[in-house]
Short mmCIF file of C-alpha atoms and ligand atoms in Angstrom, two decimals:
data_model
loop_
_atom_site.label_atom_id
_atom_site.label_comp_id
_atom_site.label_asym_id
_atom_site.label_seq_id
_atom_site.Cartn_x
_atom_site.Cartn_y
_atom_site.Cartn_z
CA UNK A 1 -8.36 14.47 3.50
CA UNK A 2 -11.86 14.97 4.39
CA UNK A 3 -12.87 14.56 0.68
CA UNK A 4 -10.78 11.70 0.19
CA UNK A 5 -12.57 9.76 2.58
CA UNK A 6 -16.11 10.85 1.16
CA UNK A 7 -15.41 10.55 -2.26
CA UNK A 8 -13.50 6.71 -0.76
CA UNK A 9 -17.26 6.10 0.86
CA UNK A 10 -19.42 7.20 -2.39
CA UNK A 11 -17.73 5.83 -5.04
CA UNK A 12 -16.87 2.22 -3.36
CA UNK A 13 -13.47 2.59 -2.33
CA UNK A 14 -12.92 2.56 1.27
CA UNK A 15 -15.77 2.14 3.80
CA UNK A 16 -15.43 2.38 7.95
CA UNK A 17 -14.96 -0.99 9.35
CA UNK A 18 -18.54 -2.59 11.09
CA UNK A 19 -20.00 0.69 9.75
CA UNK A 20 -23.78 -0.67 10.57
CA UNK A 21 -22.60 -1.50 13.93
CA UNK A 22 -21.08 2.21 14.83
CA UNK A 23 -17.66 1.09 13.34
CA UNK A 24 -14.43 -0.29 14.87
CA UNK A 25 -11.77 2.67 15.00
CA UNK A 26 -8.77 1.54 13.23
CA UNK A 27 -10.30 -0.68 10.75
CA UNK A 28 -11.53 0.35 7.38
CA UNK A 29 -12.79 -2.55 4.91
CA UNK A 30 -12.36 -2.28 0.91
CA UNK A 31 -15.27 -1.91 -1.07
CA UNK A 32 -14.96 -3.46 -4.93
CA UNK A 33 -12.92 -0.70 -6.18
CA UNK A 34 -10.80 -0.71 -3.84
CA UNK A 35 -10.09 -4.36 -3.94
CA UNK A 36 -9.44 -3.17 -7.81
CA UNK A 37 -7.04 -0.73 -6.29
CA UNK A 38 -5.23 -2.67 -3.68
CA UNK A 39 -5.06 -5.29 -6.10
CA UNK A 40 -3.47 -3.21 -9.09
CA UNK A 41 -0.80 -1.83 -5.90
CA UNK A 42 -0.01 -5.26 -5.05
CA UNK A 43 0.78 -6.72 -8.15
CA UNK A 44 3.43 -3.46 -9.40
CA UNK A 45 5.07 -3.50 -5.97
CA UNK A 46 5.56 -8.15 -6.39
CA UNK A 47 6.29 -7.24 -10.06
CA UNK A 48 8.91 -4.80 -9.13
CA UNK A 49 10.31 -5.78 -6.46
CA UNK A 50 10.37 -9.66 -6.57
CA UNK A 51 9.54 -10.67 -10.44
CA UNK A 52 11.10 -7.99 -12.02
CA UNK A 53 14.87 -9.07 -10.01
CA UNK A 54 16.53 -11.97 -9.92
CA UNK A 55 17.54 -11.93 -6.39
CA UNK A 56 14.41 -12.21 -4.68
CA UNK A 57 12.47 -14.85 -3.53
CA UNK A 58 8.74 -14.29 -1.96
CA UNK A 59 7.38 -16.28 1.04
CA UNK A 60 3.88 -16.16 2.78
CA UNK A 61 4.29 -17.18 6.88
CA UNK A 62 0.89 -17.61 9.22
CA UNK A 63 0.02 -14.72 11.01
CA UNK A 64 -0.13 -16.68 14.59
CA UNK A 65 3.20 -17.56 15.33
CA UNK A 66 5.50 -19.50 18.28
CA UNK A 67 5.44 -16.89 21.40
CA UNK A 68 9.35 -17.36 20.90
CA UNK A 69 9.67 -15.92 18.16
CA UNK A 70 8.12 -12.26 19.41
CA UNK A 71 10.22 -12.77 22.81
CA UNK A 72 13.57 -13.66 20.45
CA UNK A 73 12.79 -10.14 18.15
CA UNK A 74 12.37 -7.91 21.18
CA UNK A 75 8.26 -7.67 20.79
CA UNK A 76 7.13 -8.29 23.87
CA UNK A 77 9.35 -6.01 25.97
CA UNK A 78 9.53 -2.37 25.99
CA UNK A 79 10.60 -2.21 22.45
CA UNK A 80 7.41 -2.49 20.62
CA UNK A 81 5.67 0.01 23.44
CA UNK A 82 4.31 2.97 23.34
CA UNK A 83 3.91 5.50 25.75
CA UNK A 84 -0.03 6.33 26.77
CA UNK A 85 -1.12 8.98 29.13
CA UNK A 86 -5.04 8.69 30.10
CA UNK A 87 -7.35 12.03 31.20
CA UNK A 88 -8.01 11.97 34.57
CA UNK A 89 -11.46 13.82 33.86
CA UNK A 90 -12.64 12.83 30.59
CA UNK A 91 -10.54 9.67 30.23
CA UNK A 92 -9.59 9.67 26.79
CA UNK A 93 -6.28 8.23 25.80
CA UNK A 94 -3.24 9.56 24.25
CA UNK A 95 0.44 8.85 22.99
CA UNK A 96 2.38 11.12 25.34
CA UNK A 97 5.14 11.52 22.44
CA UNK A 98 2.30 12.96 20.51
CA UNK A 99 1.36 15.71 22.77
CA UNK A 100 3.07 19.41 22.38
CA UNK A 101 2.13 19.16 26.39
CA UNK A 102 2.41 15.70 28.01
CA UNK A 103 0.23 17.52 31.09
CA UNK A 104 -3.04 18.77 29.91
CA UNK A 105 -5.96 16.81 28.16
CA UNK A 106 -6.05 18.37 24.45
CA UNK A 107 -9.60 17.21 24.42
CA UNK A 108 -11.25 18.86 27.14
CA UNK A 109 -8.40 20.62 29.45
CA UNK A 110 -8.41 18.06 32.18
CA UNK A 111 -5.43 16.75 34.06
CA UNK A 112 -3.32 13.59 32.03
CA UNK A 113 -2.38 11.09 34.49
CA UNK A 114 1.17 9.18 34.17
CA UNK A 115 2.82 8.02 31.65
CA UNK A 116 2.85 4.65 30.77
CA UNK A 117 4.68 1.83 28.51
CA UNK A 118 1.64 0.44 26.64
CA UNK A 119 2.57 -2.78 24.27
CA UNK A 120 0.87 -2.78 20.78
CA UNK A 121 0.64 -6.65 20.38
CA UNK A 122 -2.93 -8.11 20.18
CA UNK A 123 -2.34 -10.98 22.05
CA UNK A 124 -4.23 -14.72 21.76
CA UNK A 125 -4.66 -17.85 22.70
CA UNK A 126 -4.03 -20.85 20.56
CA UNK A 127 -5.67 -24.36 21.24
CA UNK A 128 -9.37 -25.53 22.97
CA UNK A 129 -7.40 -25.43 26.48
CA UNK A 130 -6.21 -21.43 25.74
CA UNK A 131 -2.69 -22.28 27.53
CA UNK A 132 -0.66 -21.77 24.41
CA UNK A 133 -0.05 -17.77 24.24
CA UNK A 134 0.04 -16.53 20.74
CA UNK A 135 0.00 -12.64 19.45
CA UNK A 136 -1.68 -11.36 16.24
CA UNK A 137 1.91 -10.48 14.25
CA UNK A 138 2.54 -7.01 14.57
CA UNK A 139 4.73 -6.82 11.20
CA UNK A 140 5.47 -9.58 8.19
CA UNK A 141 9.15 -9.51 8.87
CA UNK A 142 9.96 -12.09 11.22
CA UNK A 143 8.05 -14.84 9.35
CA UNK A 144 10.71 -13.77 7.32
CA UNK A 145 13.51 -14.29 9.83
CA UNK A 146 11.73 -17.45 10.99
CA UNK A 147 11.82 -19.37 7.40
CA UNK A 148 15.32 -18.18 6.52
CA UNK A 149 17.01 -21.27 6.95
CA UNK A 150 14.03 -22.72 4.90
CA UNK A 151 14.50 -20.69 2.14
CA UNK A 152 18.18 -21.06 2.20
CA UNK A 153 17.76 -24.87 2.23
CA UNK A 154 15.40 -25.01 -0.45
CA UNK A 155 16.55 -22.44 -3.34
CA UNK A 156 20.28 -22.21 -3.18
CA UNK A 157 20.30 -18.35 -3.45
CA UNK A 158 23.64 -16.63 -3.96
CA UNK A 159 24.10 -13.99 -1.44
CA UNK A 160 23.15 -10.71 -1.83
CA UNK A 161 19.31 -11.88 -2.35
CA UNK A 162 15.98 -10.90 -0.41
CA UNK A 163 12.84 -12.31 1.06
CA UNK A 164 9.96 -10.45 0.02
CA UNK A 165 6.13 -11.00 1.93
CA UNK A 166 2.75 -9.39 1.64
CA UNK A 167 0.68 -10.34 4.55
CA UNK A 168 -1.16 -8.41 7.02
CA UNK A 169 -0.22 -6.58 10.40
CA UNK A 170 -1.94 -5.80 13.64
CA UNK A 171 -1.14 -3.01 15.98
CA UNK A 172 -3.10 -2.16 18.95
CA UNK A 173 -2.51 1.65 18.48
CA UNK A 174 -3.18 3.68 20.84
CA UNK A 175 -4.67 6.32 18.85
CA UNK A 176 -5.49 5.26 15.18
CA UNK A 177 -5.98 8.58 13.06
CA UNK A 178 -5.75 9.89 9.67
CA UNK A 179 -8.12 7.38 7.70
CA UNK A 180 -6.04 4.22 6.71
CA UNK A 181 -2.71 6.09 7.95
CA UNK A 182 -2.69 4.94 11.54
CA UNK A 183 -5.10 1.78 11.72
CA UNK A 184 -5.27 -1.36 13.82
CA UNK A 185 -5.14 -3.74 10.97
CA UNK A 186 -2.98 -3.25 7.71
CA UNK A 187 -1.32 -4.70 5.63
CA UNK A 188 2.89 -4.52 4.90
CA UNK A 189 4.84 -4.90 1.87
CA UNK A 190 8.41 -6.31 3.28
CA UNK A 191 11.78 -7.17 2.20
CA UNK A 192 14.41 -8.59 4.15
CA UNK A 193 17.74 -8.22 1.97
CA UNK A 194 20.76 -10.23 3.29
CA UNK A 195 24.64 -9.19 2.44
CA UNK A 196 27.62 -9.27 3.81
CA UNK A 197 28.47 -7.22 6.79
CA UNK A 198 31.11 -4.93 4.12
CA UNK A 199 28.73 -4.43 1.35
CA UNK A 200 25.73 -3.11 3.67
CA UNK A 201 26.80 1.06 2.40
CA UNK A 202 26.84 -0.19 -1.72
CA UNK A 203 23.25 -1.57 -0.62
CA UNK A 204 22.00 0.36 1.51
CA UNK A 205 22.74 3.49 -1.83
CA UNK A 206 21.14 0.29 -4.10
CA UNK A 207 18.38 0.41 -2.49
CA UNK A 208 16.99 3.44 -1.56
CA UNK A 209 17.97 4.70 -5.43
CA UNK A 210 15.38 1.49 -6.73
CA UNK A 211 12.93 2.82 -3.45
CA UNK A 212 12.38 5.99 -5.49
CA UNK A 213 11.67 4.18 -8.66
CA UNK A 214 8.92 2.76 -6.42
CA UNK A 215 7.22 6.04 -5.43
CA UNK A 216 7.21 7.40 -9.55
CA UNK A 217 5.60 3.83 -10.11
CA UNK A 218 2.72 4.79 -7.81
CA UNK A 219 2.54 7.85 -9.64
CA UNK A 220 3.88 10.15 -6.47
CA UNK A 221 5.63 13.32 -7.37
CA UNK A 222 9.11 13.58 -6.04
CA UNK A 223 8.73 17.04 -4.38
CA UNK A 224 5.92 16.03 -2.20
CA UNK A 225 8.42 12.96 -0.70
CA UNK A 226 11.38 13.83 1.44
CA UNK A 227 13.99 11.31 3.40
CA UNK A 228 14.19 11.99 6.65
CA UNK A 229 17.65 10.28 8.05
CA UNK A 230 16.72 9.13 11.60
CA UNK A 231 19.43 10.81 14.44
CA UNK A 232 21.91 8.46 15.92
CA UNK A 233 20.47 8.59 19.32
CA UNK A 234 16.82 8.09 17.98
CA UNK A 235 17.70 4.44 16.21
CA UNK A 236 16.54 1.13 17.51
CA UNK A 237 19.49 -0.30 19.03
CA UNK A 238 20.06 -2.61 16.47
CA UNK A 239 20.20 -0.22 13.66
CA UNK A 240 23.13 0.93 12.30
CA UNK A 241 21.03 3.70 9.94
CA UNK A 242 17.23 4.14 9.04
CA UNK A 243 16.02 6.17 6.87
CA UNK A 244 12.40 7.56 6.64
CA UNK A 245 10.47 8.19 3.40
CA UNK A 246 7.56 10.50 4.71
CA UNK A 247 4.99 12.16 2.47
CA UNK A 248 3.19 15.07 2.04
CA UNK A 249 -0.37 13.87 2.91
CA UNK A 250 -3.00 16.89 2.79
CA UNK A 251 -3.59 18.97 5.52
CA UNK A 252 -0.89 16.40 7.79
CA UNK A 253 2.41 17.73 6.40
CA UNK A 254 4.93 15.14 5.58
CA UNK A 255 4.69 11.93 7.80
CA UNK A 256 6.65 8.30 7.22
CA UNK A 257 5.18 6.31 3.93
CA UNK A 258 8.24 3.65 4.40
CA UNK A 259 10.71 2.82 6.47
CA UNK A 260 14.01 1.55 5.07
CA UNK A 261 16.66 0.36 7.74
CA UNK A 262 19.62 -1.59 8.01
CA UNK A 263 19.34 -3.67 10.77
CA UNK A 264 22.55 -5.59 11.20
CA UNK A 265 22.83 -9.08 12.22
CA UNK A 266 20.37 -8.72 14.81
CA UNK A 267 17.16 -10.56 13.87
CA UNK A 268 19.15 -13.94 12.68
CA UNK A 269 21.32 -13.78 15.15
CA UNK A 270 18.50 -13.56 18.03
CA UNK A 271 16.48 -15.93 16.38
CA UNK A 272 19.50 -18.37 16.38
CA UNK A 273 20.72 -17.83 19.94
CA UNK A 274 17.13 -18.41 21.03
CA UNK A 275 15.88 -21.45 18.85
CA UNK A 276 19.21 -23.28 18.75
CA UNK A 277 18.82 -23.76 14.90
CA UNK A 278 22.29 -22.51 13.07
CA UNK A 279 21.34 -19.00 10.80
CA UNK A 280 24.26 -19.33 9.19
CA UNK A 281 25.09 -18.87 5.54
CA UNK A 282 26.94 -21.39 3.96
CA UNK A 283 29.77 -19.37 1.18
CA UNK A 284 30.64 -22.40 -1.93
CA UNK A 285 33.76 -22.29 -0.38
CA UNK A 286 32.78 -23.08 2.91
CA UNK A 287 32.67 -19.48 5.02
CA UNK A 288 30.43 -19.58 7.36
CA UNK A 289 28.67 -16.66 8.80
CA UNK A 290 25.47 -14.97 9.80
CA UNK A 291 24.35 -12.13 6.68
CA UNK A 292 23.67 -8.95 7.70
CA UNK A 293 20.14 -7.48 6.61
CA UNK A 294 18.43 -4.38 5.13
CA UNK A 295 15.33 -3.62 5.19
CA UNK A 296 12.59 -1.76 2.88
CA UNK A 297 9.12 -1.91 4.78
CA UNK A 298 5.92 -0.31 3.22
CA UNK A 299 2.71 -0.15 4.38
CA UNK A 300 -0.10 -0.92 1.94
CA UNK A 301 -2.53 1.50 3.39
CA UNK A 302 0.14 4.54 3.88
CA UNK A 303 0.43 3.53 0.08
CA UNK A 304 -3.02 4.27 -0.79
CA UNK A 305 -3.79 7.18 1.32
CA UNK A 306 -0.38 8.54 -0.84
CA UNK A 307 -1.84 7.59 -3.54
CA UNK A 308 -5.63 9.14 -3.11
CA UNK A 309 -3.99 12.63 -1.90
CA UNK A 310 -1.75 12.86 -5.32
CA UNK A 311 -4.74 11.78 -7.78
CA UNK A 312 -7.69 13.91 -5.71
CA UNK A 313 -7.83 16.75 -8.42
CA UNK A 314 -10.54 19.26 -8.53
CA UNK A 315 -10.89 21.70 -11.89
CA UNK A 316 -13.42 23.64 -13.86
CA UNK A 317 -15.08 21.91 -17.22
CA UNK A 318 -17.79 23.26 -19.11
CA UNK A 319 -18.64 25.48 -16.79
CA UNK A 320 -18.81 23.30 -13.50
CA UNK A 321 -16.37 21.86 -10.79
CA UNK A 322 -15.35 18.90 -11.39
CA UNK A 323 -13.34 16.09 -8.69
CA UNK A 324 -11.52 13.58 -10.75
CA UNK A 325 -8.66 11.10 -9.88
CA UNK A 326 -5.82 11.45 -11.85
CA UNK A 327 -4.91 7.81 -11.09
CA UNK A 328 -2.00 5.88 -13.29
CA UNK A 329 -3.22 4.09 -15.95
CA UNK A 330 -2.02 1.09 -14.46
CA UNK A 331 -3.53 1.75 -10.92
CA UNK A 332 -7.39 2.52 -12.00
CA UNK A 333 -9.52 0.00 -11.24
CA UNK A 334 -11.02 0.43 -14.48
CA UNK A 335 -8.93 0.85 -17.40
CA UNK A 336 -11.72 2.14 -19.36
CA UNK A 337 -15.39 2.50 -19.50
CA UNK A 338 -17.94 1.67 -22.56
CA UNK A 339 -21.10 3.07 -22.87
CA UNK A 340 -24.36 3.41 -25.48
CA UNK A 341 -24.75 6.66 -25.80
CA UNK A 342 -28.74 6.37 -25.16
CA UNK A 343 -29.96 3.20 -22.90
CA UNK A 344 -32.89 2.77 -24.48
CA UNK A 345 -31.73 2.32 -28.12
CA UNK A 346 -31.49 -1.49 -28.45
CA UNK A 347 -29.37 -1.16 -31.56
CA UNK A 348 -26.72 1.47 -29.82
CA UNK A 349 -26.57 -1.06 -26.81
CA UNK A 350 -25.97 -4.13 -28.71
CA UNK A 351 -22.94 -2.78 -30.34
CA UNK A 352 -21.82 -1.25 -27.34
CA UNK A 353 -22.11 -4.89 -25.78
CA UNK A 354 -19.95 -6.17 -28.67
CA UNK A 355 -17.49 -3.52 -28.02
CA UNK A 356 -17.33 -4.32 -24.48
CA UNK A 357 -16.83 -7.76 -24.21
CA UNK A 358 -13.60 -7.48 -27.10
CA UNK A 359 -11.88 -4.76 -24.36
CA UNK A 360 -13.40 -7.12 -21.47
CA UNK A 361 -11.45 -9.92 -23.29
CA UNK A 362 -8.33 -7.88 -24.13
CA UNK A 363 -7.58 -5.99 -20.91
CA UNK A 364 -9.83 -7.27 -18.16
CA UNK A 365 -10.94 -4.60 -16.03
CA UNK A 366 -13.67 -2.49 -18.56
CA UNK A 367 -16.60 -1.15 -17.00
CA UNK A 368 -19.96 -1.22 -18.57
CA UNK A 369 -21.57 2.23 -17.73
CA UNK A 370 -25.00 2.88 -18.54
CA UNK A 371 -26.74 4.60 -15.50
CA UNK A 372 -28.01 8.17 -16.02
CA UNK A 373 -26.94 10.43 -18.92
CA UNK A 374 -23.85 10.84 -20.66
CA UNK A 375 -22.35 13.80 -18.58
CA UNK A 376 -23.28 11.90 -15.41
CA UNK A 377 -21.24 9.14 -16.88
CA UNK A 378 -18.29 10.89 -17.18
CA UNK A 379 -18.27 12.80 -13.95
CA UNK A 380 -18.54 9.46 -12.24
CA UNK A 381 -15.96 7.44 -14.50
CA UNK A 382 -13.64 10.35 -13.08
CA UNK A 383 -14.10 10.50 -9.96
CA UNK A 384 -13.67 6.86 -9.82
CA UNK A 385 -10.33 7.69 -12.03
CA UNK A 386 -11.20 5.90 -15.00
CA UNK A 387 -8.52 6.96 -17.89
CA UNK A 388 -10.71 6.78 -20.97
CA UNK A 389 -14.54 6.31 -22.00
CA UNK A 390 -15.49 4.88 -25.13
CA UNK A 391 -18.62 5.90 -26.35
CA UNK A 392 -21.28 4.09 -28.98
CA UNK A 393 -23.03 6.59 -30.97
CA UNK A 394 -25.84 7.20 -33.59
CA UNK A 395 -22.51 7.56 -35.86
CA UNK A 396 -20.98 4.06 -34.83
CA UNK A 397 -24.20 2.80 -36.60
CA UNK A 398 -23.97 4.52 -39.90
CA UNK A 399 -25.86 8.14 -39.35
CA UNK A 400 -22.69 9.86 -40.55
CA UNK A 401 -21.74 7.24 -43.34
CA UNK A 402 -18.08 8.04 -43.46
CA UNK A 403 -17.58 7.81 -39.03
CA UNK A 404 -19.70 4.01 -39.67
CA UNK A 405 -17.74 1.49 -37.15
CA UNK A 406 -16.28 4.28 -35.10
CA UNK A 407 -16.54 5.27 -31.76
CA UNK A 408 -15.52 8.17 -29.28
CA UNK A 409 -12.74 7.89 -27.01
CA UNK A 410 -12.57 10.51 -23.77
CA UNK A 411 -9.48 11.48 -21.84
CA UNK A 412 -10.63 11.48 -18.24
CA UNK A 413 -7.88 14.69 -17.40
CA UNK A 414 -8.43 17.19 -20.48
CA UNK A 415 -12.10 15.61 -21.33
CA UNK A 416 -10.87 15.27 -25.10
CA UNK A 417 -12.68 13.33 -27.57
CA UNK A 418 -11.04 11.44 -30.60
CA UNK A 419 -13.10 9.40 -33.01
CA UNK A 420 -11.07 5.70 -33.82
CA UNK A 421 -12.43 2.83 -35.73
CA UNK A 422 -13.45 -0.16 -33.83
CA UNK A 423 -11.20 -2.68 -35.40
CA UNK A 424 -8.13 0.18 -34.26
CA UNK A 425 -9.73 0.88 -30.58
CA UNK A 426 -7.50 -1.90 -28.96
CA UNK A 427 -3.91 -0.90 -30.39
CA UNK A 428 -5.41 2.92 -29.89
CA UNK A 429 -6.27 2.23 -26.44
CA UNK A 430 -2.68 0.27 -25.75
P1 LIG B 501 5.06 4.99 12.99
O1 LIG B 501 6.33 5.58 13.56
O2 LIG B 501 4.33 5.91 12.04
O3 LIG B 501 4.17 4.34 14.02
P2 LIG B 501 6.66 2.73 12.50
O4 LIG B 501 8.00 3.37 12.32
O5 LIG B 501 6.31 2.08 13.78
O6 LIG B 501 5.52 3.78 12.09
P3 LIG B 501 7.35 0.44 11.04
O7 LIG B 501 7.37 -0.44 12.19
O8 LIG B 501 8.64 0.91 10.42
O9 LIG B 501 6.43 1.72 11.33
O10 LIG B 501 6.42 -0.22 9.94
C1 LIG B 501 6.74 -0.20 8.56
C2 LIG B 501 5.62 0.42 7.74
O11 LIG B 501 4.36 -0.16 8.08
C3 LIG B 501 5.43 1.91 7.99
O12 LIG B 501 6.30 2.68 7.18
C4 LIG B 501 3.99 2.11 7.57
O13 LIG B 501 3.89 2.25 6.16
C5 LIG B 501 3.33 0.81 7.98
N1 LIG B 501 2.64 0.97 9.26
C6 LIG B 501 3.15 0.82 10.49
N2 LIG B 501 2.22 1.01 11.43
C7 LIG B 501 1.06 1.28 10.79
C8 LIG B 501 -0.28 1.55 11.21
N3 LIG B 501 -0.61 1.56 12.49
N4 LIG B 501 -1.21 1.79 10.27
C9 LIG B 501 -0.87 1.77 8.95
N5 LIG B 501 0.36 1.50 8.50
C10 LIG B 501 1.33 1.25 9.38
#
């Protein structure tokens, strides 16, 4: 994990939140390729789970919300606490369900004091006279909840359908940990799916068959993610079943990546008892009744960190180590990277412009590389995960007069090179 997070700092992927300032812990900021990243995530998991079906619709709710609504969903009592213990001597703080012993400080021996109920809302205060109470959301899902009616109301849907949102989170955890696995701020992927209360099983299989489909989209080998099917007595008491998908994160052991429960008729039906406004789903025929939900949560960041530990590769070419990223083609920030084989050649770099800007044109995101030597280039295209490297050589121009117009292509994992014509390069490279 440790170089994960280097190879995140060095190469522009992930850097410490307020690093100039000593950092905030629990809050890590994107650097450009990681945007690239994040971005490429995003888009497969809207594709996929809201474009790609014809049951979904996708919403995006404000962060600040009514105080009702967190009182209504159970937020602000013990439900969304956690249980802290503080050192007596060296008074560092700790989830007591995370200790082996809930009596001595791991940290330096000491004494831990009580145990605790610690809530992990931020809260806020709307307005220039600060009386109106507001709470950084702690999850996407009840905006959700909150703009059912709206939904229903506006597009008609036919039930079963979903509610998909993107939005950030914010959890005042007590101990964030394990780079952008525990943090303060981060950002969920949710769907709220509604059925009937008899179909919820036929779903429930539905859904956690298409969940999988998810993981081989991000590239995630199936034996390094398990389900873990959450005991009776450990479900919220709303939920009828949950089940875990936990990965296999280096050095960690396997640890939740999503959370997938069904969650009754809770939510709509708290949300309707307290706001007065009728939940209800209208049937064409005039049945009346409150749908009951499932629920497939991910968490962008427990995505990404998933997704870093799988690619992170480390093998031996031409004689060195080398770290690459073995990074889907459809994940990389850069899809592929162009180069002149010398920098200084005005003719090599003037053809490797032209080449360029047709890829730039035809896929988007195509790096122009021409820092350092050629090996340099390549060690850094892979570590940043870059698939393929096209190359403009003395050949390209005509030194070779049958490879004139031609160019190398590299294969970031096996370091292959093929020789294509220009005018093929984009149908080679597709
Ligand atoms: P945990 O038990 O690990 O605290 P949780 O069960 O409270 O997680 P949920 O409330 O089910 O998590 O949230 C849904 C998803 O949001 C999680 O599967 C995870 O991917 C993500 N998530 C939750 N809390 C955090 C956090 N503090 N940092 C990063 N991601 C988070």
């Amino acid at each position: 994990m440790e170089k994960i997070v280097s190879l995140c700092k060095r190469r522009g992927f992930i850097f410490q939140g307020s690093e100039i300032y000593g950092g905030l812990a629990g809050t890590w900021d994107y650097g450009p390729l990681g945007v690239m990243l994040r971005d490429n995530i995003l888009r497969e998991w809207w594709k996929m789970f809201v474009t790609d079906r014809e049951d979904m619709y996708g919403i995006n709710a404000s962060i600040l919300m009514n105080e009702k609504v967190w009182e209504a969903s159970g937020h602000t009592g013990a439900g969304f606490s956690d249980p802290i213990t503080e050192c007596t001597k060296c008074h560092h703080r700790f989830r007591a369900d995370h200790l082996s012993d809930a009596t001595t400080c791991p940290d330096c021996g000491g004494a831990l004091g009580e145990v605790r109920n610690f809530n992990l809302m931020f809260e806020t205060k709307v307005g220039a006279e600060g009386t109106i109470k507001s709470y950084l959301r702690p999850e996407t899902a009840q905006g959700i909840f909150v703009n059912f009616k709206n939904v229903v109301d506006t597009m008609s849907p036919k039930i079963p359908f979903g509610i998909a949102q993107v939005g950030k989170a914010f959890r005042n955890e007590i101990a964030p940990r394990d780079f952008l696995f525990r943090v303060r701020e981060f950002e969920q992927m949710e769907i709220e799916y509604f059925v009937k209360e008899g179909e919820w099983e036929q779903q429930f299989e539905a859904w956690r068959e298409y969940i999988w489909k998810w993981f081989d989209r991000l590239g995630l080998s199936r034996e390094n993610i398990r389900e873990f099917e959450v005991p009776e007595n450990d479900l919220a008491h709303y939920s009828k079943r949950t089940t875990d998908f936990e990965y296999n994160y280096p050095g960690k052991g396997f640890d939740e990546l999503s959370g997938f429960a069904y969650r009754t008729d809770h939510d709509l039906k708290s949300h309707q008892e307290a706001s007065g406004a009728s939940l209800e789903y209208i049937e064409p025929d005039g049945t009346r009744f409150i749908p009951h939900v499932l629920e497939p949560s991910f968490g962008l960041g427990r995505a990404i960190t998933a997704v870093f530990s799988e690619a992170y590769t480390e093998d031996e070419m031409s004689g060195d180590v080398r770290t690459y990223l073995k990074l889907p083609v459809h994940l990389a920030p850069y899809r592929v990277a162009v180069s002149p084989l010398l920098k200084n050649k005005p003719e090599l770099v003037e053809r490797a412009r032209e080449v360029f800007l047709m890829l730039k044109k035809e896929f988007g995101n195509i790096a122009w590389d021409d820092n350092g030597n050629i090996g340099k280039r390549y060690r850094r295209q892979d570590e940043i995960g870059t698939p393929y490297c096209v190359v403009i050589d003395f050949d390209t121009l005509g030194e070779t007069p049958a490879l004139l117009d031609t160019v190398t292509i590299r294969d970031r994992d096996t370091g292959e090179q093929t020789r294509v014509a220009i005018s093929e390069l984009v149908a080679a490279l597709r």
